[in-house]
Coordinates of C-alpha atoms in Angstrom, one line a residue:
Chain A
M28 CA 0.0 0.0 0.0
T29 CA 1.4 3.4 -1.0
D30 CA 1.3 6.3 1.4
H31 CA -1.4 7.8 -0.8
Q32 CA -3.5 4.6 -0.7
A33 CA -3.0 4.3 3.1
Q34 CA -4.1 7.9 3.5
A35 CA -7.2 7.3 1.4
A36 CA -8.1 4.2 3.4
V37 CA -7.7 6.1 6.6
D38 CA -9.9 8.9 5.3
R39 CA -12.6 6.5 4.2
V40 CA -12.7 4.7 7.5
A41 CA -12.5 8.0 9.4
R42 CA -15.4 9.4 7.4
E43 CA -17.6 6.3 7.9
S44 CA -16.7 6.3 11.6
Y45 CA -17.1 10.0 12.1
G46 CA -20.8 10.0 11.1
R47 CA -21.5 6.8 13.1
L48 CA -19.9 8.2 16.2
V49 CA -21.4 11.6 16.1
A50 CA -24.8 10.0 15.4
Y51 CA -24.4 7.5 18.3
L52 CA -23.4 10.1 20.8
A53 CA -25.8 12.8 19.7
S54 CA -28.8 10.5 19.5
R55 CA -28.3 9.9 23.2
S56 CA -27.5 13.4 24.4
R57 CA -29.2 15.4 21.6
D58 CA -26.0 17.5 21.8
I59 CA -24.3 17.4 18.4
A60 CA -21.8 20.1 19.2
A61 CA -20.6 18.4 22.3
A62 CA -20.2 15.1 20.5
E63 CA -18.3 16.8 17.7
D64 CA -16.0 18.5 20.2
A65 CA -15.3 15.3 22.0
L66 CA -14.5 13.5 18.8
A67 CA -12.4 16.3 17.1
D68 CA -9.2 15.5 18.9
A69 CA -9.6 11.8 18.6
F70 CA -9.9 12.1 14.8
G71 CA -6.9 14.4 14.7
L72 CA -4.9 11.7 16.5
A73 CA -6.2 9.0 14.2
L74 CA -5.2 10.8 11.1
R75 CA -1.7 11.1 12.5
H76 CA -1.3 7.6 13.8
W77 CA -3.2 5.3 11.4
P78 CA -1.2 6.0 8.2
K79 CA 2.0 5.0 10.1
E80 CA 0.7 2.2 12.3
G81 CA -2.0 0.8 10.0
L82 CA -5.8 0.8 10.7
P83 CA -6.8 -0.5 14.1
R84 CA -8.9 -3.7 14.1
T85 CA -11.9 -1.8 15.5
P86 CA -11.4 1.8 14.4
E87 CA -14.5 3.1 16.2
A88 CA -13.3 1.6 19.5
W89 CA -9.9 3.2 19.0
L90 CA -11.6 6.6 18.3
L91 CA -13.9 6.3 21.3
T92 CA -11.1 5.4 23.6
A93 CA -9.1 8.4 22.3
A94 CA -12.1 10.6 22.8
R95 CA -12.6 9.4 26.3
R96 CA -9.0 10.1 27.1
Q97 CA -9.3 13.6 25.7
L98 CA -12.4 14.3 27.7
G99 CA -10.5 13.3 30.8
K100 CA -8.3 16.3 30.2
A101 CA -11.1 18.6 31.3
E102 CA -9.2 21.8 31.5
R103 CA -8.3 21.7 27.8
H104 CA -12.0 21.6 26.9
A105 CA -13.4 24.9 28.0
R106 CA -15.8 24.5 25.1
V107 CA -17.5 21.4 26.6
I108 CA -19.3 22.3 29.8
R109 CA -18.7 19.9 32.7
S110 CA -22.2 18.4 33.0
N111 CA -22.2 17.5 29.4
E112 CA -18.8 16.0 29.7
A113 CA -19.9 13.5 32.4
E114 CA -22.9 12.5 30.3
L115 CA -20.8 12.2 27.2
T116 CA -18.2 10.0 29.0
R117 CA -21.1 7.8 30.1
H118 CA -22.3 7.4 26.5
I119 CA -18.8 6.6 25.3
E120 CA -18.5 3.9 28.0
E121 CA -21.9 2.5 26.8
A122 CA -20.7 2.4 23.2
L123 CA -17.4 0.8 24.1
E124 CA -19.4 -1.8 26.2
A125 CA -21.7 -2.4 23.3
M126 CA -18.8 -3.0 21.0
T127 CA -17.2 -5.6 23.2
H128 CA -20.5 -7.5 23.5
G129 CA -22.6 -6.9 20.4
E130 CA -21.4 -8.6 17.2
D131 CA -22.2 -5.5 15.1
G132 CA -20.8 -3.2 17.7
M133 CA -22.5 0.1 18.3
A134 CA -25.9 0.8 16.8
D135 CA -25.8 2.8 13.6
E136 CA -27.8 5.9 14.4
R137 CA -26.9 7.9 11.2
L138 CA -30.4 7.5 9.7
K139 CA -31.9 9.2 12.8
L140 CA -29.2 12.0 12.5
L141 CA -30.2 12.5 8.8
F142 CA -33.8 12.9 9.8
V143 CA -32.9 15.3 12.5
C144 CA -30.8 17.4 10.1
A145 CA -33.8 17.6 7.7
H146 CA -36.3 18.2 10.5
P147 CA -39.0 20.8 9.6
A148 CA -38.1 22.7 12.8
I149 CA -34.6 23.4 11.4
A150 CA -34.2 26.4 9.1
A151 CA -34.2 25.1 5.4
E152 CA -31.0 26.9 4.6
A153 CA -29.2 25.0 7.5
Q154 CA -30.4 21.5 6.6
T155 CA -27.9 20.5 3.9
P156 CA -24.9 22.2 5.6
L157 CA -25.8 20.4 8.8
M158 CA -25.9 17.0 7.1
L159 CA -22.5 17.6 5.5
Q160 CA -20.9 18.7 8.7
T161 CA -22.4 16.1 11.1
V162 CA -22.6 13.0 9.0
I163 CA -19.5 13.5 6.8
G164 CA -17.5 15.8 9.0
L165 CA -16.9 18.6 6.4
D166 CA -15.6 21.8 8.0
A167 CA -17.8 24.9 8.0
A168 CA -15.4 26.9 5.8
R169 CA -15.6 24.3 3.0
I170 CA -19.4 24.2 3.2
A171 CA -19.5 28.0 3.2
R172 CA -17.4 28.0 0.0
A173 CA -19.7 25.5 -1.7
F174 CA -22.8 27.5 -0.8
V175 CA -21.2 30.9 -1.6
V176 CA -21.8 32.2 1.9
P177 CA -19.2 34.0 4.2
P178 CA -17.6 31.4 6.5
A179 CA -18.6 33.2 9.6
T180 CA -22.3 33.2 8.4
M181 CA -22.1 29.5 7.8
S182 CA -20.5 28.7 11.1
Q183 CA -23.2 30.8 12.9
R184 CA -25.9 29.0 11.0
L185 CA -24.6 25.6 12.0
V186 CA -24.1 26.6 15.6
R187 CA -27.6 27.9 15.8
A188 CA -29.1 24.8 14.2
K189 CA -27.2 22.5 16.7
A190 CA -28.3 24.6 19.7
R191 CA -31.9 24.5 18.4
I192 CA -31.8 20.7 18.1
R193 CA -30.4 20.4 21.7
D194 CA -32.6 23.1 23.3
T195 CA -35.9 22.4 21.6
G196 CA -35.5 18.6 22.2
I197 CA -35.9 17.4 18.6
R198 CA -36.4 13.6 18.6
F199 CA -33.7 11.4 17.3
A200 CA -35.9 8.8 15.6
I201 CA -37.1 7.5 12.3
P202 CA -40.4 9.2 11.8
D203 CA -43.7 7.2 12.1
T204 CA -45.3 5.8 9.0
P205 CA -47.8 8.7 8.4
E206 CA -45.0 11.3 8.5
L207 CA -42.3 9.2 6.8
P208 CA -42.9 10.1 3.2
A209 CA -42.7 13.8 3.7
R210 CA -39.8 13.6 6.2
L211 CA -37.8 11.3 3.9
D212 CA -38.5 13.7 1.0
A213 CA -36.8 16.5 3.1
V214 CA -33.8 14.2 3.6
L215 CA -33.6 13.5 -0.1
Q216 CA -34.0 17.2 -1.0
A217 CA -31.2 18.1 1.3
I218 CA -28.8 15.5 -0.2
Y219 CA -29.8 16.6 -3.7
A220 CA -29.1 20.3 -2.7
A221 CA -25.6 19.3 -1.8
F222 CA -25.2 17.5 -5.2
S223 CA -26.6 20.5 -7.1
A224 CA -24.3 22.9 -5.2
G225 CA -21.3 20.7 -6.3
W226 CA -22.7 20.3 -9.8
D227 CA -23.3 24.0 -10.4
A228 CA -19.8 24.8 -9.2
M229 CA -18.3 22.4 -11.7
D230 CA -15.0 20.5 -11.3
G231 CA -12.1 22.3 -9.9
V232 CA -14.1 25.3 -8.9
A233 CA -14.7 25.7 -5.1
G234 CA -17.4 23.4 -4.0
G235 CA -17.2 21.1 -7.0
E236 CA -16.2 18.2 -4.8
L237 CA -19.5 18.4 -2.9
S238 CA -21.1 16.2 -5.6
D239 CA -18.9 13.3 -4.3
D240 CA -20.0 14.0 -0.8
A241 CA -23.7 14.1 -1.8
I242 CA -23.3 10.7 -3.6
W243 CA -21.7 9.3 -0.4
L244 CA -24.7 10.5 1.6
G245 CA -27.0 9.0 -1.0
R246 CA -25.1 5.6 -0.8
T247 CA -25.4 5.8 3.0
L248 CA -29.1 6.4 2.9
V249 CA -29.6 3.5 0.4
Q250 CA -27.6 1.3 2.7
L251 CA -29.8 2.3 5.7
M252 CA -33.1 2.3 3.8
P253 CA -32.7 -0.2 0.9
Q254 CA -36.5 -0.5 0.5
Q255 CA -37.2 3.2 -0.2
T256 CA -37.6 3.6 -3.9
E257 CA -37.0 7.3 -3.8
A258 CA -33.7 6.9 -2.0
L259 CA -32.6 4.4 -4.6
S260 CA -33.8 6.8 -7.3
L261 CA -32.0 9.8 -6.0
L262 CA -28.8 7.8 -5.9
A263 CA -29.4 6.7 -9.5
L264 CA -30.1 10.3 -10.6
M265 CA -26.9 11.5 -9.0
L266 CA -24.8 8.7 -10.5
H267 CA -26.2 9.2 -14.0
C268 CA -25.3 12.9 -13.9
H269 CA -21.9 12.1 -12.3
A270 CA -21.1 9.6 -15.1
R271 CA -21.0 12.5 -17.6
R272 CA -18.7 14.7 -15.6
A273 CA -15.8 14.4 -17.9
A274 CA -17.9 15.2 -21.0
R275 CA -19.4 18.5 -19.7
R276 CA -16.4 20.6 -20.8
R277 CA -14.2 20.7 -23.9
G278 CA -11.2 22.7 -22.8
D279 CA -13.0 25.6 -21.2
A280 CA -16.0 25.4 -23.4
F281 CA -19.5 24.3 -22.2
V282 CA -20.8 21.2 -24.0
P283 CA -24.6 20.7 -23.9
L284 CA -25.8 17.2 -23.1
A285 CA -26.9 16.5 -26.7
A286 CA -23.4 17.3 -28.0
Q287 CA -21.4 15.4 -25.4
D288 CA -19.0 12.7 -26.5
T289 CA -20.5 9.5 -25.0
A290 CA -17.1 7.8 -25.0
L291 CA -16.3 10.1 -22.1
W292 CA -19.2 8.9 -20.1
D293 CA -18.5 6.4 -17.3
D294 CA -19.9 3.0 -18.1
G295 CA -19.5 1.7 -14.5
L296 CA -21.6 4.6 -13.0
I297 CA -24.3 4.3 -15.7
A298 CA -24.6 0.6 -15.1
E299 CA -24.8 1.1 -11.4
A300 CA -27.4 3.9 -11.8
D301 CA -29.6 1.8 -14.1
G302 CA -29.3 -1.2 -11.7
L303 CA -30.6 1.0 -8.9
L304 CA -33.5 2.2 -11.1
V305 CA -34.5 -1.5 -11.8
M306 CA -34.6 -2.1 -8.0
A307 CA -36.6 1.1 -7.6
S308 CA -39.1 0.0 -10.2
R309 CA -39.9 -3.1 -8.1
G310 CA -41.3 -0.9 -5.4
E311 CA -44.7 0.8 -5.3
G312 CA -45.5 4.1 -6.9
F313 CA -43.6 6.4 -9.1
G314 CA -41.9 9.3 -7.4
R315 CA -40.2 12.5 -8.4
F316 CA -36.7 11.3 -8.1
Q317 CA -37.6 8.1 -9.9
C318 CA -38.9 10.2 -12.8
E319 CA -35.8 12.4 -12.9
A320 CA -33.5 9.4 -12.8
A321 CA -35.5 7.7 -15.6
I322 CA -35.1 10.9 -17.7
Q323 CA -31.3 10.7 -17.1
S324 CA -31.4 7.0 -18.0
V325 CA -33.0 7.8 -21.4
H326 CA -30.2 10.2 -22.1
A327 CA -27.6 7.7 -20.9
A328 CA -29.0 5.1 -23.4
R329 CA -27.5 7.2 -26.2
K330 CA -24.1 5.7 -25.4
A331 CA -25.4 2.2 -26.3
T332 CA -27.9 3.0 -29.0
G333 CA -26.5 6.1 -30.6
R334 CA -29.9 7.8 -30.4
V335 CA -32.2 9.6 -27.9
D336 CA -35.7 8.4 -27.4
A337 CA -37.4 11.8 -27.7
A338 CA -40.9 10.4 -27.2
A339 CA -39.9 8.8 -23.9
L340 CA -38.4 12.0 -22.7
E341 CA -41.5 14.0 -23.6
T342 CA -43.7 11.5 -21.7
L343 CA -41.3 11.5 -18.6
Y344 CA -41.1 15.3 -18.5
A345 CA -44.8 15.6 -18.6
A346 CA -45.0 13.1 -15.7
L347 CA -42.3 15.1 -13.8
V348 CA -44.4 18.3 -14.1
R349 CA -47.3 16.5 -12.6
L350 CA -45.2 15.0 -9.7
A351 CA -43.1 18.1 -9.0
P352 CA -44.5 21.2 -10.7
T353 CA -41.4 23.4 -10.2
I354 CA -40.3 26.1 -12.6
G355 CA -37.3 23.9 -13.5
A356 CA -39.4 20.9 -14.4
Q357 CA -41.8 23.1 -16.5
V358 CA -39.0 24.7 -18.4
A359 CA -37.3 21.3 -19.0
A360 CA -40.6 19.8 -20.2
A361 CA -40.9 22.6 -22.7
A362 CA -37.4 22.0 -23.9
A363 CA -38.2 18.3 -24.4
C364 CA -41.2 19.0 -26.6
R365 CA -40.6 17.7 -30.1
D366 CA -43.1 20.3 -31.4
A367 CA -41.4 23.6 -30.8
A368 CA -44.7 25.6 -31.0
R369 CA -46.1 23.4 -28.2
G370 CA -43.0 23.9 -26.2
L371 CA -43.3 27.7 -26.6
A372 CA -46.9 27.5 -25.5
M373 CA -45.9 25.6 -22.4
L374 CA -43.3 28.3 -21.6
D375 CA -46.0 30.9 -21.9
G376 CA -47.9 29.1 -19.2
V377 CA -45.1 29.4 -16.6
A378 CA -45.8 32.0 -13.9
S379 CA -44.3 35.2 -15.2
E380 CA -43.0 36.6 -11.9
A381 CA -40.7 33.5 -11.4
I382 CA -39.0 33.6 -14.8
S383 CA -37.4 37.1 -15.1
A384 CA -34.1 36.0 -13.5
Y385 CA -34.3 32.3 -14.4
Q386 CA -31.6 31.7 -17.0
P387 CA -32.8 28.3 -18.3
Y388 CA -36.2 29.8 -19.1
H389 CA -34.7 32.3 -21.5
A390 CA -32.2 29.8 -23.0
V391 CA -35.0 27.3 -23.8
R392 CA -37.2 30.1 -25.1
A393 CA -34.4 31.2 -27.4
D394 CA -33.9 27.7 -28.6
L395 CA -37.6 27.1 -29.4
L396 CA -37.9 30.5 -31.2
A397 CA -34.8 29.6 -33.3
R398 CA -36.3 26.3 -34.2
L399 CA -39.5 28.1 -35.3
G400 CA -37.4 30.4 -37.5
R401 CA -38.2 33.5 -35.4
G402 CA -34.6 34.7 -35.5
A403 CA -35.0 38.3 -34.1
E404 CA -37.0 37.1 -31.1
A405 CA -34.5 34.2 -30.6
T406 CA -31.6 36.6 -30.6
H407 CA -33.3 38.8 -27.9
A408 CA -34.0 35.7 -25.7
Y409 CA -30.4 34.5 -26.1
E410 CA -29.1 37.9 -25.0
K411 CA -31.3 37.8 -21.9
A412 CA -30.1 34.2 -21.1
A413 CA -26.5 35.1 -21.6
A414 CA -26.8 38.1 -19.3
L415 CA -28.2 35.9 -16.6
A416 CA -25.6 33.1 -16.9
L417 CA -23.2 33.0 -14.0
D418 CA -20.9 30.5 -15.5
P419 CA -18.7 32.2 -18.2
A420 CA -18.5 29.0 -20.2
V421 CA -22.3 28.8 -20.4
R422 CA -22.4 32.5 -21.3
Q423 CA -20.0 31.9 -24.2
F424 CA -22.1 29.0 -25.4
L425 CA -25.3 31.0 -25.4
L426 CA -23.7 33.9 -27.3
A427 CA -22.3 31.5 -29.9
R428 CA -25.8 30.0 -30.3
M429 CA -27.2 33.5 -30.7
T430 CA -25.0 34.2 -33.8
Q431 CA -26.5 31.1 -35.4
A432 CA -30.1 32.0 -34.6
Chain B
M26 CA -39.2 18.1 28.7
K27 CA -41.9 20.6 29.3
Y28 CA -43.4 22.6 26.4
M29 CA -45.8 25.4 26.2
I30 CA -48.4 25.2 23.5
I31 CA -49.2 28.8 22.8
C32 CA -52.4 29.5 20.9
V33 CA -52.4 32.8 19.0
E34 CA -55.7 34.1 17.8
T35 CA -57.1 37.0 15.7
A36 CA -60.0 39.2 16.8
E37 CA -62.4 37.1 14.6
D38 CA -61.2 34.0 16.5
F39 CA -61.9 35.6 19.8
A40 CA -65.3 36.6 18.6
K41 CA -66.2 32.9 18.1
R42 CA -66.4 32.5 21.8
N43 CA -69.6 34.5 22.0
D44 CA -71.0 33.9 18.5
P45 CA -74.4 32.1 18.9
V46 CA -73.5 29.6 16.1
Q47 CA -69.8 29.1 16.7
A48 CA -69.6 29.2 20.5
G49 CA -70.8 25.7 21.0
P50 CA -68.3 23.9 18.8
Y51 CA -65.5 26.3 20.0
W52 CA -65.9 25.5 23.6
N53 CA -66.6 21.8 23.0
S54 CA -63.4 21.3 21.0
W55 CA -61.3 23.0 23.7
S56 CA -62.8 20.9 26.6
A57 CA -62.3 17.7 24.5
Y58 CA -58.7 18.6 24.0
R59 CA -58.2 19.5 27.6
E60 CA -59.6 16.0 28.5
A61 CA -57.3 14.2 26.0
V62 CA -54.2 16.0 27.4
A63 CA -55.3 15.1 31.0
K64 CA -56.0 11.4 30.0
A65 CA -52.5 11.1 28.4
G66 CA -51.0 12.1 31.7
I67 CA -49.0 15.0 30.2
F68 CA -51.0 17.9 31.6
V69 CA -48.9 20.4 33.6
S70 CA -51.0 23.5 33.4
G71 CA -53.1 25.5 31.0
A72 CA -55.7 28.3 30.7
G73 CA -57.7 30.2 28.3
L74 CA -57.3 34.0 28.5
A75 CA -59.9 36.8 28.3
P76 CA -59.6 38.7 25.0
P77 CA -56.8 41.3 24.6
E78 CA -59.1 44.3 25.1
M79 CA -59.5 43.0 28.7
G80 CA -55.7 43.3 29.1
T81 CA -54.1 46.1 31.3
T82 CA -50.5 46.9 30.9
V83 CA -48.2 48.1 33.7
R84 CA -44.8 49.6 33.5
L85 CA -42.6 50.9 36.4
R86 CA -40.6 54.0 35.3
D87 CA -38.6 56.1 37.7
G88 CA -40.5 54.5 40.5
K89 CA -43.8 55.5 39.0
R90 CA -46.4 53.0 38.1
L91 CA -47.8 53.6 34.6
V92 CA -51.0 51.8 33.9
Q93 CA -52.6 51.6 30.5
D94 CA -55.7 49.9 29.1
G95 CA -55.2 47.3 26.4
P96 CA -52.6 44.7 25.4
Y97 CA -48.8 45.2 25.3
S98 CA -48.7 45.2 21.5
D99 CA -51.0 46.2 18.6
A100 CA -50.3 42.9 16.8
K101 CA -53.2 41.4 14.9
E102 CA -52.8 38.1 16.7
Q103 CA -52.9 37.9 20.4
L104 CA -52.4 35.2 23.0
G105 CA -55.7 33.3 23.5
G106 CA -54.6 30.5 25.8
F107 CA -51.9 28.0 26.6
F108 CA -51.2 24.5 27.7
V109 CA -48.0 23.3 29.4
I110 CA -47.4 19.6 28.7
D111 CA -44.6 17.3 29.8
V112 CA -43.5 15.0 26.9
P113 CA -40.2 13.3 25.9
D114 CA -39.4 15.5 22.9
L115 CA -40.4 18.3 20.5
D116 CA -41.9 15.9 18.0
T117 CA -44.3 14.6 20.6
A118 CA -45.1 18.2 21.6
L119 CA -45.7 19.0 17.9
S120 CA -48.2 16.1 17.6
W121 CA -50.1 17.4 20.6
A122 CA -50.0 21.0 19.3
A123 CA -51.4 19.8 15.9
R124 CA -54.4 18.2 17.8
C125 CA -55.1 21.5 19.6
P126 CA -58.2 23.1 18.3
G127 CA -56.3 26.4 17.7
A128 CA -54.1 24.7 15.1
A129 CA -57.0 24.3 12.8
Y130 CA -58.3 27.9 12.8
A131 CA -55.5 30.0 14.2
R132 CA -51.8 29.5 14.9
V133 CA -50.0 27.5 17.6
E134 CA -46.5 28.0 18.7
V135 CA -44.5 25.3 20.7
R136 CA -41.8 26.5 23.0
P137 CA -39.7 24.6 25.5
V138 CA -40.2 25.7 29.1
L139 CA -36.9 26.5 30.8
Q140 CA -36.1 24.3 33.7
M141 CA -35.3 26.2 37.0
G142 CA -31.6 26.3 37.3
D143 CA -30.9 26.2 33.6

């Protein structure tokens, strides 16, 4: 094993253990911040010792033992108030005890933690960052970069959310059946928001790596709730998009999906995504993420068949608009219309106050107008879209299209 | 944990209490709720309040007592009543708040009650 591989193995185990340990301790004390503080030094030690000494046989027991030792040094931990410390030590003892007796060791409470992070009593803007920090262990500065928020603002948001969880007494539990669909949807939305933040930022740009973190969360959720079709579908959706990462740019230029070189698409990820979709199709109902993943699957099939099934796309987008009537879905459905005039009519039906600053609306409108031979109007719409594009590569692409309209 | 279920009502909501048609259902729903809370063994305290125009505000300034008629704020919604319940967590408190009659016609806020010594 090279140093690099050793480090990667350590990082992987540390990440897996981090979420499990925070979840275990916090689900008992409701105090996420105290659990994080207690574990921070233990992880620092692990990242120094493990690459040299190899992974311990039971990494979590090693980490908990280190955390307990750190807690003992009370004076060094002005951040952790003493009453919490005694309670935390007790929970750590419990976990260590469980590990020596139980075959699976300590219970995996990460699912409960995910539901707490996406609890409706937590501010919407804090939910995804909270998940990234507590379940994966990302630091606030990196999360702030990904969401284009000053680091101090993000830290404060996270501190507030954790204090709220502790002080309002939010329950660490998997929601009861009547509430489960809505609560699970909030978890899925929060994971997808992390993926989108990474996706919009593109590779190399600050925050681009968040897509990997979101996929990791998606995998964790599927592992914890393998029967939930929407969890399977969200992972499938993210993997389909991720498979095309290498094809999204040619040099610095933006490459739209239809023009992407399918040789650059990742076969392994596509196969995994489609496998997940097959599993999802065995469940009941047809959800929003299942529909979105199916749309991406139709696009992915171009790699094997050389063509895009436009009729299937049109049908799926119509279904998506019914399942999740967002502006994004409506605009995408209009773009998928084989009849440009019908697409334009659909766009005209989108609420007007929502579209003035929505770049895809103007880009799709421009495209449809160009297809109908209405060059002057198309040029005007391309101008609007280009002015709204935040990504310089996308702006260039739209301006190039404009000259052809 | 103890939580206060705070029911905030508008003037129209307060008027229901004396409306010949609505008064019956209004009071019945509240006494049924009160009974359910008691039966569940979570009741700590609770009361309905007279409407805000029955409020009298007091301030002490420079040792002088300033008394004014009316509520402390001109807000459109005013405190109509409250329950304090003792349940394991916020989610249980929210379930009880959702069953409270006020949730259906007005707004209900759930707040943890500070423990003495906190």
